């Protein structure tokens, strides 16, 4: 059976987004929470705690994520999330940002298979939490993964998600599907594909190329087009009739949720603008829409800009596809 996992995006896919998404769109089987980082202090920040509290995620299936290169930190967070009722913890071996990677975390750990081995050995001896891994092909070069996969073979893992880029690429350039294909032959773990799925068409191409993959993870594509997971599940690239009404209600739910949480309109405007950097891709008839949202200095102007963008798209669509 095909499953769709929502990729963690720090600053975007927090519990407020996840709840609004789940309420209006669905199609996602499992959400991975943006990573928890403890920085050697062995304490969980209140924002991370709030994000994964079961009470804040009661309508969805969530897997917490950790970024670390330290077994003690891993064990501490594992115990903490187990206490909350989680039985799986995802390990981030993919974060590409130099500040993280240069400290040997995220994709920066992929060139140190010995260290990964050491950490997994401690985990398998000292915790019964299920570990899943989310990784890139490497940091400096895509061959790094071929030294990591044999290490992962020695451990019981829930699954491995591979985003076939290297850390140095950040999110630019092509995904390296050839190397991804090679990885499939070198791992007996369940592999989840992640990267650049932005439409039913691009999903179908991937599915055709990798017919043995049943589990797919989508990040940015799911924010740009929140209807995407449900359309992929239905194998039908057709939007619901009330597409723009649904999007509008989703937007309002997201907005209200952040309005409640953020202090003052400036923060709310910034947060909504960062979402619109993705949303705008679903609104090709408003090429200047994003600029208008960026320029909005108060909530009234912002709301008017959003209304115009949504109404304009609905109008143009009705002309194009009269019922
Ligand atoms: C702004 C941003 C924040 C991200 N935060 C995380 C994170 O906390 N944990 C993680 O494993 N990946 C993180 N990622 C990577 C995504 O989960 C995903 O692997 C990547 O965007 C590729 O998938 P996509 O092409 O479907 O977006 C982040 C990506 C972006 C752009």
Tab-separated table of N, CA, C and O and ligand atoms in Angstrom, residues 7-12 32-35 65 90 92-97 134 136 163 165 171 194-198 217-222 278, ligand 1:
chain	number	residue	atom	x	y	z
A	7	UNK	N	7.260	15.495	5.264
A	7	UNK	CA	8.653	15.781	5.602
A	7	UNK	C	8.719	16.927	6.617
A	7	UNK	O	7.926	17.862	6.531
A	8	UNK	N	9.634	16.862	7.551
A	8	UNK	CA	9.725	17.974	8.499
A	8	UNK	C	10.368	19.204	7.862
A	8	UNK	O	11.375	19.092	7.175
A	9	UNK	N	9.769	20.352	8.059
A	9	UNK	CA	10.397	21.617	7.652
A	9	UNK	C	10.376	22.542	8.852
A	9	UNK	O	9.313	23.077	9.217
A	10	UNK	N	11.551	22.686	9.444
A	10	UNK	CA	11.699	23.556	10.601
A	10	UNK	C	11.152	24.943	10.256
A	10	UNK	O	11.454	25.487	9.203
A	11	UNK	N	10.307	25.494	11.112
A	11	UNK	CA	9.745	26.822	10.844
A	11	UNK	C	8.449	26.776	10.030
A	11	UNK	O	7.830	27.809	9.794
A	12	UNK	N	8.056	25.590	9.585
A	12	UNK	CA	6.826	25.487	8.779
A	12	UNK	C	5.876	24.414	9.313
A	12	UNK	O	4.734	24.696	9.604
A	32	UNK	N	6.484	13.719	10.138
A	32	UNK	CA	7.719	13.749	10.928
A	32	UNK	C	7.856	15.170	11.476
A	32	UNK	O	7.782	16.139	10.715
A	33	UNK	N	8.043	15.281	12.773
A	33	UNK	CA	8.162	16.609	13.387
A	33	UNK	C	9.538	17.200	13.080
A	33	UNK	O	10.521	16.464	12.973
A	34	UNK	N	9.629	18.514	12.938
A	34	UNK	CA	10.948	19.138	12.792
A	34	UNK	C	11.842	18.750	13.981
A	34	UNK	O	11.350	18.466	15.066
A	35	UNK	N	13.145	18.729	13.743
A	35	UNK	CA	14.039	18.110	14.726
A	35	UNK	C	14.103	18.801	16.089
A	35	UNK	O	13.944	20.002	16.211
A	65	UNK	N	11.615	13.812	15.749
A	65	UNK	CA	12.933	13.686	15.123
A	65	UNK	C	13.993	14.326	16.010
A	65	UNK	O	13.727	15.322	16.695
A	90	UNK	N	13.037	9.498	14.872
A	90	UNK	CA	13.734	9.625	13.594
A	90	UNK	C	15.037	10.396	13.790
A	90	UNK	O	15.069	11.406	14.475
A	92	UNK	N	17.994	12.583	12.251
A	92	UNK	CA	18.296	13.469	11.130
A	92	UNK	C	19.769	13.354	10.754
A	92	UNK	O	20.643	13.823	11.476
A	93	UNK	N	20.017	12.725	9.596
A	93	UNK	CA	21.383	12.657	9.052
A	93	UNK	C	21.389	13.360	7.692
A	93	UNK	O	22.083	12.952	6.773
A	94	UNK	N	20.575	14.411	7.602
A	94	UNK	CA	20.437	15.050	6.305
A	94	UNK	C	20.603	16.561	6.311
A	94	UNK	O	20.856	17.152	5.262
A	95	UNK	N	20.469	17.180	7.476
A	95	UNK	CA	20.489	18.650	7.496
A	95	UNK	C	21.757	19.171	6.812
A	95	UNK	O	22.862	18.755	7.148
A	96	UNK	N	21.595	20.064	5.827
A	96	UNK	CA	22.740	20.464	5.011
A	96	UNK	C	23.439	21.746	5.481
A	96	UNK	O	24.473	22.110	4.942
A	97	UNK	N	22.848	22.453	6.436
A	97	UNK	CA	23.364	23.784	6.728
A	97	UNK	C	24.754	23.710	7.343
A	97	UNK	O	24.988	22.953	8.290
A	134	UNK	N	16.742	9.564	8.516
A	134	UNK	CA	16.448	10.401	7.342
A	134	UNK	C	17.766	10.986	6.885
A	134	UNK	O	18.418	11.702	7.646
A	136	UNK	N	20.776	12.142	3.572
A	136	UNK	CA	21.143	12.491	2.194
A	136	UNK	C	22.150	11.466	1.687
A	136	UNK	O	22.482	10.515	2.403
A	163	UNK	N	16.998	11.394	0.811
A	163	UNK	CA	16.824	12.572	-0.047
A	163	UNK	C	18.079	12.619	-0.924
A	163	UNK	O	19.165	12.944	-0.424
A	165	UNK	N	20.266	14.124	-2.547
A	165	UNK	CA	21.169	15.239	-2.816
A	165	UNK	C	22.323	15.102	-1.838
A	165	UNK	O	22.241	14.319	-0.891
A	171	UNK	N	19.418	22.831	-1.267
A	171	UNK	CA	18.214	22.316	-1.942
A	171	UNK	C	18.270	22.575	-3.436
A	171	UNK	O	17.273	22.510	-4.131
A	194	UNK	N	12.485	10.624	-0.875
A	194	UNK	CA	12.127	12.019	-0.577
A	194	UNK	C	12.877	12.980	-1.499
A	194	UNK	O	14.101	12.904	-1.605
A	195	UNK	N	12.135	13.877	-2.153
A	195	UNK	CA	12.786	14.926	-2.913
A	195	UNK	C	12.051	15.329	-4.170
A	195	UNK	O	11.819	14.506	-5.066
A	196	UNK	N	11.661	16.632	-4.204
A	196	UNK	CA	11.157	17.257	-5.436
A	196	UNK	C	9.877	16.655	-6.002
A	196	UNK	O	9.642	16.734	-7.206
A	197	UNK	N	9.060	16.047	-5.155
A	197	UNK	CA	7.740	15.630	-5.646
A	197	UNK	C	6.820	16.836	-5.479
A	197	UNK	O	6.542	17.267	-4.362
A	198	UNK	N	6.397	17.390	-6.615
A	198	UNK	CA	5.632	18.638	-6.551
A	198	UNK	C	4.293	18.548	-7.278
A	198	UNK	O	3.523	19.504	-7.273
A	217	UNK	N	8.017	10.495	0.795
A	217	UNK	CA	7.984	11.635	1.715
A	217	UNK	C	7.975	12.927	0.904
A	217	UNK	O	8.752	13.082	-0.042
A	218	UNK	N	7.103	13.830	1.304
A	218	UNK	CA	6.967	15.096	0.563
A	218	UNK	C	7.105	16.257	1.543
A	218	UNK	O	6.483	16.262	2.610
A	219	UNK	N	7.924	17.231	1.170
A	219	UNK	CA	8.137	18.394	2.029
A	219	UNK	C	7.560	19.655	1.423
A	219	UNK	O	6.392	20.010	1.629
A	220	UNK	N	8.396	20.302	0.609
A	220	UNK	CA	7.985	21.609	0.085
A	220	UNK	C	6.760	21.519	-0.808
A	220	UNK	O	5.915	22.416	-0.804
A	221	UNK	N	6.650	20.401	-1.554
A	221	UNK	CA	5.534	20.241	-2.487
A	221	UNK	C	4.186	20.231	-1.791
A	221	UNK	O	3.173	20.630	-2.361
A	222	UNK	N	4.228	19.777	-0.544
A	222	UNK	CA	2.983	19.665	0.213
A	222	UNK	C	2.529	21.047	0.743
A	222	UNK	O	1.342	21.275	0.945
A	278	UNK	N	5.722	29.673	-0.408
A	278	UNK	CA	5.359	28.368	-0.995
A	278	UNK	C	3.968	28.405	-1.625
A	278	UNK	O	3.772	27.984	-2.757
B	1	LIG	C1	13.048	25.325	5.453
B	1	LIG	C2	13.370	23.868	5.558
B	1	LIG	C3	13.431	23.271	6.828
B	1	LIG	C4	13.741	21.896	6.943
B	1	LIG	N1	13.785	21.318	8.196
B	1	LIG	C5	14.064	19.972	8.294
B	1	LIG	C6	14.075	19.296	9.564
B	1	LIG	O1	13.826	19.864	10.633
B	1	LIG	N2	14.379	17.967	9.561
B	1	LIG	C7	14.645	17.255	8.401
B	1	LIG	O2	14.901	16.052	8.455
B	1	LIG	N3	14.608	17.877	7.209
B	1	LIG	C8	14.321	19.191	7.128
B	1	LIG	N4	14.255	19.774	5.887
B	1	LIG	C9	14.394	18.921	4.673
B	1	LIG	C10	13.031	18.420	4.206
B	1	LIG	O3	12.422	17.609	5.199
B	1	LIG	C11	13.130	17.583	2.912
B	1	LIG	O4	13.989	16.509	3.137
B	1	LIG	C12	13.625	18.398	1.728
B	1	LIG	O5	12.931	19.627	1.632
B	1	LIG	C13	13.473	17.624	0.417
B	1	LIG	O6	12.156	17.202	0.201
B	1	LIG	P1	11.131	18.042	-0.747
B	1	LIG	O7	11.819	18.236	-2.072
B	1	LIG	O8	9.907	17.175	-0.840
B	1	LIG	O9	10.902	19.343	-0.068
B	1	LIG	C14	13.983	21.120	5.761
B	1	LIG	C15	13.895	21.745	4.502
B	1	LIG	C16	13.592	23.085	4.382
B	1	LIG	C17	13.515	23.702	2.996
